[in-house]
CSV table of C-alpha atoms in Angstrom, one decimal:
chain,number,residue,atom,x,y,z
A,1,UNK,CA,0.0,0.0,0.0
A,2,UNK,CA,1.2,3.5,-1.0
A,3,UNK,CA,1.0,5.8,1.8
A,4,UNK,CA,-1.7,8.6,2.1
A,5,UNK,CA,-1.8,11.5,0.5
A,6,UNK,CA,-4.0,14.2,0.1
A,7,UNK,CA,-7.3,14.1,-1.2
A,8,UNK,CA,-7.9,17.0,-4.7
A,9,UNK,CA,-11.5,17.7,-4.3
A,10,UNK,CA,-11.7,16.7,-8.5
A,11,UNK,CA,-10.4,13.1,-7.9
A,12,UNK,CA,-13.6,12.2,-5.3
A,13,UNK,CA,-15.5,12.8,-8.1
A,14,UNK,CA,-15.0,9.5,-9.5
A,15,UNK,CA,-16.8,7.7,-6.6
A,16,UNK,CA,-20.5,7.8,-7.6
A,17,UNK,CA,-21.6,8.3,-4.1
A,18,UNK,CA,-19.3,11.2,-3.2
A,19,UNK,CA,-19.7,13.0,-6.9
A,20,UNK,CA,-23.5,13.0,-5.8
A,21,UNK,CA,-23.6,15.0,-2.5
A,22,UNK,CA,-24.0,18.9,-2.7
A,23,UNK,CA,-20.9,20.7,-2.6
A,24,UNK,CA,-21.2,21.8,1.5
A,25,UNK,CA,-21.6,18.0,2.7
A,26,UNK,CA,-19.0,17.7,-0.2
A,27,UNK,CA,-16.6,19.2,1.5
A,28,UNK,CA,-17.2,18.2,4.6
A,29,UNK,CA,-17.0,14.1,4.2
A,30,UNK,CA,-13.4,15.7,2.2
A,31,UNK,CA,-11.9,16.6,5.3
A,32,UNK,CA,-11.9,13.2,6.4
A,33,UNK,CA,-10.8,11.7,3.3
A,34,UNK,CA,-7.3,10.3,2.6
A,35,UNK,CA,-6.6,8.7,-0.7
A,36,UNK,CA,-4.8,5.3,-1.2
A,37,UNK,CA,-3.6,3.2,-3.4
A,38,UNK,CA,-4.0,-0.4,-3.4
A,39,UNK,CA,-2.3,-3.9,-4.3
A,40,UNK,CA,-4.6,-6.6,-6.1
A,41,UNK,CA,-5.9,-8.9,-3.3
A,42,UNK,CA,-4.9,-6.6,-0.4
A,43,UNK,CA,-7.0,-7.1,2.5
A,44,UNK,CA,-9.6,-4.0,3.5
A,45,UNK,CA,-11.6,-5.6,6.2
A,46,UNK,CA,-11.3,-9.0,7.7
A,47,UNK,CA,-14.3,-11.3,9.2
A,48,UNK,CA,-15.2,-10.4,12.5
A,49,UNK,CA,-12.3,-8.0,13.3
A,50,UNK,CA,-13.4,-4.2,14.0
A,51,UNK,CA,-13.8,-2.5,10.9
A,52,UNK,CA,-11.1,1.2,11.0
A,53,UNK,CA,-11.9,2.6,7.8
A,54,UNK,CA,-14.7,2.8,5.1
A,55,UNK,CA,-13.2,2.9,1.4
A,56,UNK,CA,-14.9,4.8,-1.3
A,57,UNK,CA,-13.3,3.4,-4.4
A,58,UNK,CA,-12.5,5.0,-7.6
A,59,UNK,CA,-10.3,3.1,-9.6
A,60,UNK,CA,-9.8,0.3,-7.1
A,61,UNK,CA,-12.4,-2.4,-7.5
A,62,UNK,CA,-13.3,-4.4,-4.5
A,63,UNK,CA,-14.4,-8.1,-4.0
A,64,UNK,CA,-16.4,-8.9,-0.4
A,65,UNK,CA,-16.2,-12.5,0.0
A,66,UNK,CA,-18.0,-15.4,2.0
A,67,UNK,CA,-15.3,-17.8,3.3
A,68,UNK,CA,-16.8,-21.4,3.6
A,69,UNK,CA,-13.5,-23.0,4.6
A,70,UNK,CA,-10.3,-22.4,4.5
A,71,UNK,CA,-10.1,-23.8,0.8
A,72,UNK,CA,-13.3,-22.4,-0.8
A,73,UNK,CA,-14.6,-18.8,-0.5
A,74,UNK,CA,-17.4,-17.4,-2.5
A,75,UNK,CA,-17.7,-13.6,-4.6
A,76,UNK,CA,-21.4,-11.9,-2.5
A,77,UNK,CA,-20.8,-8.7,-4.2
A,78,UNK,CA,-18.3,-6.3,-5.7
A,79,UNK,CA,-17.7,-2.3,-5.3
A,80,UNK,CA,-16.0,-0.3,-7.2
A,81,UNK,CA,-17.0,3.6,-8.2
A,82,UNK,CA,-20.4,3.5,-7.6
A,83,UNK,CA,-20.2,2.5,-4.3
A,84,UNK,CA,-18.1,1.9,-1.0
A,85,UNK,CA,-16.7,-1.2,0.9
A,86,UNK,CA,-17.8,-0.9,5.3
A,87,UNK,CA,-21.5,-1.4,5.3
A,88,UNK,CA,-21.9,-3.1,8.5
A,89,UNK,CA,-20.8,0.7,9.6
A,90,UNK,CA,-23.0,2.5,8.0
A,91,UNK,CA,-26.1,-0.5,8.9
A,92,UNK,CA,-24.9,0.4,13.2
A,93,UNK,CA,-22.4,-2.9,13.5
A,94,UNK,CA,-18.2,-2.1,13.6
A,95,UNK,CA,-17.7,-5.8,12.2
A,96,UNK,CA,-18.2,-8.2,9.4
A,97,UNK,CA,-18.8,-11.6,8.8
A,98,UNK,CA,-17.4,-11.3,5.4
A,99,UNK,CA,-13.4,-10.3,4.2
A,100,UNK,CA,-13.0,-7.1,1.5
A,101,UNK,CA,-9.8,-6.9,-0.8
A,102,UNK,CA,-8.9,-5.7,-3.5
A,103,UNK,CA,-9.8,-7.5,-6.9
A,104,UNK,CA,-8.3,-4.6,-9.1
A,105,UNK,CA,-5.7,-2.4,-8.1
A,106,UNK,CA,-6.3,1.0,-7.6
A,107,UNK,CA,-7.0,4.5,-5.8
A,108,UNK,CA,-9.6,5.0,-3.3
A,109,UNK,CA,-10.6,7.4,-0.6
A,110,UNK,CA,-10.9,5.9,3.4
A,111,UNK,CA,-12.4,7.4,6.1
A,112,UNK,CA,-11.7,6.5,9.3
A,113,UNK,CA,-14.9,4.2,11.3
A,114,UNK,CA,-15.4,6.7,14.1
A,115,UNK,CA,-15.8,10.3,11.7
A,116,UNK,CA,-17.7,7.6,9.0
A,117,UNK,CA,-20.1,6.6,11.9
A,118,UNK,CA,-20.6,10.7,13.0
A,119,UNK,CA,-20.9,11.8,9.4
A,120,UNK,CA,-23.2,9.1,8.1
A,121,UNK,CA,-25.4,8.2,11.0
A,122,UNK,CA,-26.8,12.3,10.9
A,123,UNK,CA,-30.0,12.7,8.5
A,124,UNK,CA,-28.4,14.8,5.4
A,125,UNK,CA,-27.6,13.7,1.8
A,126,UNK,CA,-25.3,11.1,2.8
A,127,UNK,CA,-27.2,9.2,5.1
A,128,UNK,CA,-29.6,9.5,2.0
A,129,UNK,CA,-27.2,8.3,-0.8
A,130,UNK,CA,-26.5,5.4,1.7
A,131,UNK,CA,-29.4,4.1,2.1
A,132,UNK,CA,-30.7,3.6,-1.7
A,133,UNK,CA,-26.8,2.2,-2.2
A,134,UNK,CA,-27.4,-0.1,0.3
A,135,UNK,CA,-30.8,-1.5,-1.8
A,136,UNK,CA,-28.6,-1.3,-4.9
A,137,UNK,CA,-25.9,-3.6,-3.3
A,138,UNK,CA,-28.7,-6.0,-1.6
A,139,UNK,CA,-30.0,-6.5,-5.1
A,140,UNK,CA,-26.5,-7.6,-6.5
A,141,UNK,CA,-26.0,-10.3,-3.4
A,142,UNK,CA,-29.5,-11.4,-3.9
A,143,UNK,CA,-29.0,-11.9,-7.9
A,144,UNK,CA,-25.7,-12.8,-7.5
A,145,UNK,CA,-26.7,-16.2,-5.1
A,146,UNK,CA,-29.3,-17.1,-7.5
A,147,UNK,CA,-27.1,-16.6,-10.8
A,148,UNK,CA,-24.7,-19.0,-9.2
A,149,UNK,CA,-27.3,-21.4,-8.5
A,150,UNK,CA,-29.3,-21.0,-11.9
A,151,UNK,CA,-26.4,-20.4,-14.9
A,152,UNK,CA,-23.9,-21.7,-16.4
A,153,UNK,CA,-20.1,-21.0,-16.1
A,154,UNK,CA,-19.6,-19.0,-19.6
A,155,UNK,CA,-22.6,-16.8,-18.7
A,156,UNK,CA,-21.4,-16.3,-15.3
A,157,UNK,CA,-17.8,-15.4,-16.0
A,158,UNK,CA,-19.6,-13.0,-18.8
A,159,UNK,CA,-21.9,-11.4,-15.9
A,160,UNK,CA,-18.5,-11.1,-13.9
A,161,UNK,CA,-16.4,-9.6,-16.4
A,162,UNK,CA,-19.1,-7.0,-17.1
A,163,UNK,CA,-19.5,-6.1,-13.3
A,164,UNK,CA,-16.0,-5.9,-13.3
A,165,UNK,CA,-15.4,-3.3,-16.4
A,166,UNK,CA,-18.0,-1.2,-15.2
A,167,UNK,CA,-16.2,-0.8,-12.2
A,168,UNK,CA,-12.4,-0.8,-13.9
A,169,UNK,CA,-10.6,1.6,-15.4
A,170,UNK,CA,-10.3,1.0,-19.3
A,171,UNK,CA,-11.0,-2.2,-20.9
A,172,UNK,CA,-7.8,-4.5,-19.6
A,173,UNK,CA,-7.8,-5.6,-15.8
A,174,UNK,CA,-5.5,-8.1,-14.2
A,175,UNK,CA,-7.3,-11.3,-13.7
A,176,UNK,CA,-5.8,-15.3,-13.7
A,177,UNK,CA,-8.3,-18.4,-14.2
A,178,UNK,CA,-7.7,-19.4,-10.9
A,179,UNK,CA,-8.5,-16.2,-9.4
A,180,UNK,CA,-11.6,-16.3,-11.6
A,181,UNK,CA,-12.8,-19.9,-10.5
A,182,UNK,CA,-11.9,-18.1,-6.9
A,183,UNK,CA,-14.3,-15.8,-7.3
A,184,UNK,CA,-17.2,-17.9,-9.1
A,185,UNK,CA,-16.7,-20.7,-6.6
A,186,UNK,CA,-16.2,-23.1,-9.5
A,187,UNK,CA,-13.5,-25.5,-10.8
A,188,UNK,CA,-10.6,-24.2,-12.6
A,189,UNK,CA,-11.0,-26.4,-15.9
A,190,UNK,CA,-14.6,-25.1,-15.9
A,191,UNK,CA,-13.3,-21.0,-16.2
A,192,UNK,CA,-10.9,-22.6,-18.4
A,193,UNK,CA,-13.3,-23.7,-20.8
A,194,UNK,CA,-15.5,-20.6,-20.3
A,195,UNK,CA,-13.1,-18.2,-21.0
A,196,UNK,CA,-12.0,-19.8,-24.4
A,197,UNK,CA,-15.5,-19.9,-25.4
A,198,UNK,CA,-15.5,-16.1,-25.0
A,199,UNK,CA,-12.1,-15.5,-26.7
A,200,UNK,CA,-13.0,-17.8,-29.7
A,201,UNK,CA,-16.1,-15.4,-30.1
A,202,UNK,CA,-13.9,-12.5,-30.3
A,203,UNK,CA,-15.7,-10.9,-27.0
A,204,UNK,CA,-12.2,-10.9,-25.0
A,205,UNK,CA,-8.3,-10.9,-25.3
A,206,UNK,CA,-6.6,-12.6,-22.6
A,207,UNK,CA,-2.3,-12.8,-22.2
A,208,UNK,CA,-0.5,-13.3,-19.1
A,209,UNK,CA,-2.7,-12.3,-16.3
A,210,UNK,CA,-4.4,-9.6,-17.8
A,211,UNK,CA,-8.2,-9.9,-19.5
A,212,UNK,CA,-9.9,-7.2,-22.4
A,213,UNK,CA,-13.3,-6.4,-23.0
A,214,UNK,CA,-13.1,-6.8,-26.9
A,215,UNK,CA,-16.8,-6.8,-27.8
A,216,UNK,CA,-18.9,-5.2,-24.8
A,217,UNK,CA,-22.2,-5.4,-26.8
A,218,UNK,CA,-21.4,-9.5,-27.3
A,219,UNK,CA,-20.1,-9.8,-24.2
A,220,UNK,CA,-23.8,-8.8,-22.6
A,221,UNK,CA,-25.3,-10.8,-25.2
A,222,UNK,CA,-23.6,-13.6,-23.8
A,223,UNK,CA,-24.3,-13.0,-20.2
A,224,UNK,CA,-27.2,-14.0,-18.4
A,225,UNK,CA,-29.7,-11.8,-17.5
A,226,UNK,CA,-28.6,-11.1,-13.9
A,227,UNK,CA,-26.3,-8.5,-15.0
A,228,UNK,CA,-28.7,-6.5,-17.1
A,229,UNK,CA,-31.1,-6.7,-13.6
A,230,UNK,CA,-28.3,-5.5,-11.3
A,231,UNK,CA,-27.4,-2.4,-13.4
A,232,UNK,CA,-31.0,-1.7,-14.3
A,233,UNK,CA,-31.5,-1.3,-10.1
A,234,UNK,CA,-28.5,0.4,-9.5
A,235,UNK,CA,-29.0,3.2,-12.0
A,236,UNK,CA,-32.7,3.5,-10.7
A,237,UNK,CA,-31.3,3.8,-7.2
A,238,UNK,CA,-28.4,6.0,-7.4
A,239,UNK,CA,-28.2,9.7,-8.2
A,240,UNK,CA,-25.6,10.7,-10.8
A,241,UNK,CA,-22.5,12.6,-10.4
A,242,UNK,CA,-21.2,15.4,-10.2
A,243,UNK,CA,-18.3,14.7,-12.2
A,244,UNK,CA,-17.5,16.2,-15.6
């Protein structure tokens, strides 16, 4: 992890939920901003250890994970710059039963628990901007449980990788098979198979560790529908920003 340095008012605009508050509660969640970069797969909150800082992402994209075992863990959601990783905070508990890290590397913005929990827990346009986020990011758990249940691999690593360029910053991300199978909760040889499907269509480029959206259009044509219902909900939800 880089060290902190100070936050430009212009780069918090990249986080969806910050961009969207008026410029005097604007300000004042900046005060308590520092801006970090992080390491793929760098830890951001553990299970059931006290959570010290909210992250609002902006070109970081986070994974928050179920861990089943000490062998298997399954993706329950990702955040990246529409959102923020700490909900429990924000929902009045300072712990989670699930880990946060990094999934893409990247910048984003912490604030420490104790000034998140003052800030958020008054009624204003944060507190506001949480709640419907927090709908939005109950919808992509919900659909993301029954996706894994209902589809098959190719569709499901197309859903993935569509979540995952939304979030990301141009149209090549780091990403192995056997952090993909990780995430999906699925074999490797299965991801394997999926992924060569989608590069014989032309929809992505993969070489050494790094994956690129090639045909977005085809790419969503080959997803399931879950991904087209969890973007529908969160632009309904979520107030655009401020950014230019």
């Amino acid at each position: 992890m880089m060290p902190a340095v100070a936050v430009a008012p212009e780069e918090l605009l990249r986080n969806r939920l910050l961009g969207a508050l008026p410029p005097e509660d604007y300000e004042r969640a900046r005060s308590h901003l520092e801006l970090v970069h992080y390491a793929q797969r760098q830890v951001l909150i553990e299970p059931e250890e006290p959570i010290r800082h909210v992250y609002f992402p902006m070109t970081m994209v986070a994974s928050i994970v179920n861990l089943m075992d000490e062998a298997k863990a399954v993706e329950v959601g990702t955040v990246g710059c529409e959102g923020m990783v700490g909900l429990p905070l924000f929902l009045g508990d300072d712990r989670s039963p699930l880990r946060a890290f990094a999934q893409v590397p990247g910048m984003a913005a912490r604030m420490k628990a104790d000034a998140f929990a003052s800030f958020a827990s008054v009624p204003g346009a944060l507190h506001q901007v949480l709640l419907r986020y927090t709908q939005a990011f109950l919808t992509q758990v919900a659909q993301s449980a029954a996706c894994n249940g209902a589809h098959l691999v190719q569709e499901r690593c197309a859903r993935w990788l569509l979540m995952t360029h939304d979030r990301a910053e141009g149209d090549a991300f780091p990403l192995t098979h056997e952090f993909l199978a990780f995430m999906l909760s699925v074999r490797r040889p299965g991801v394997t198979i999926a992924m060569r499907a989608l590069q014989d269509l032309g929809l992505v480029r993969y070489v050494r560790g790094w994956v690129e959206i090639a045909d977005r259009a085809g790419l969503e044509r080959a997803s399931c529908a879950c991904y087209r219902v969890v973007r529908a909900h969160t632009e309904r939800l979520l107030p655009p920003s401020r950014r230019r």
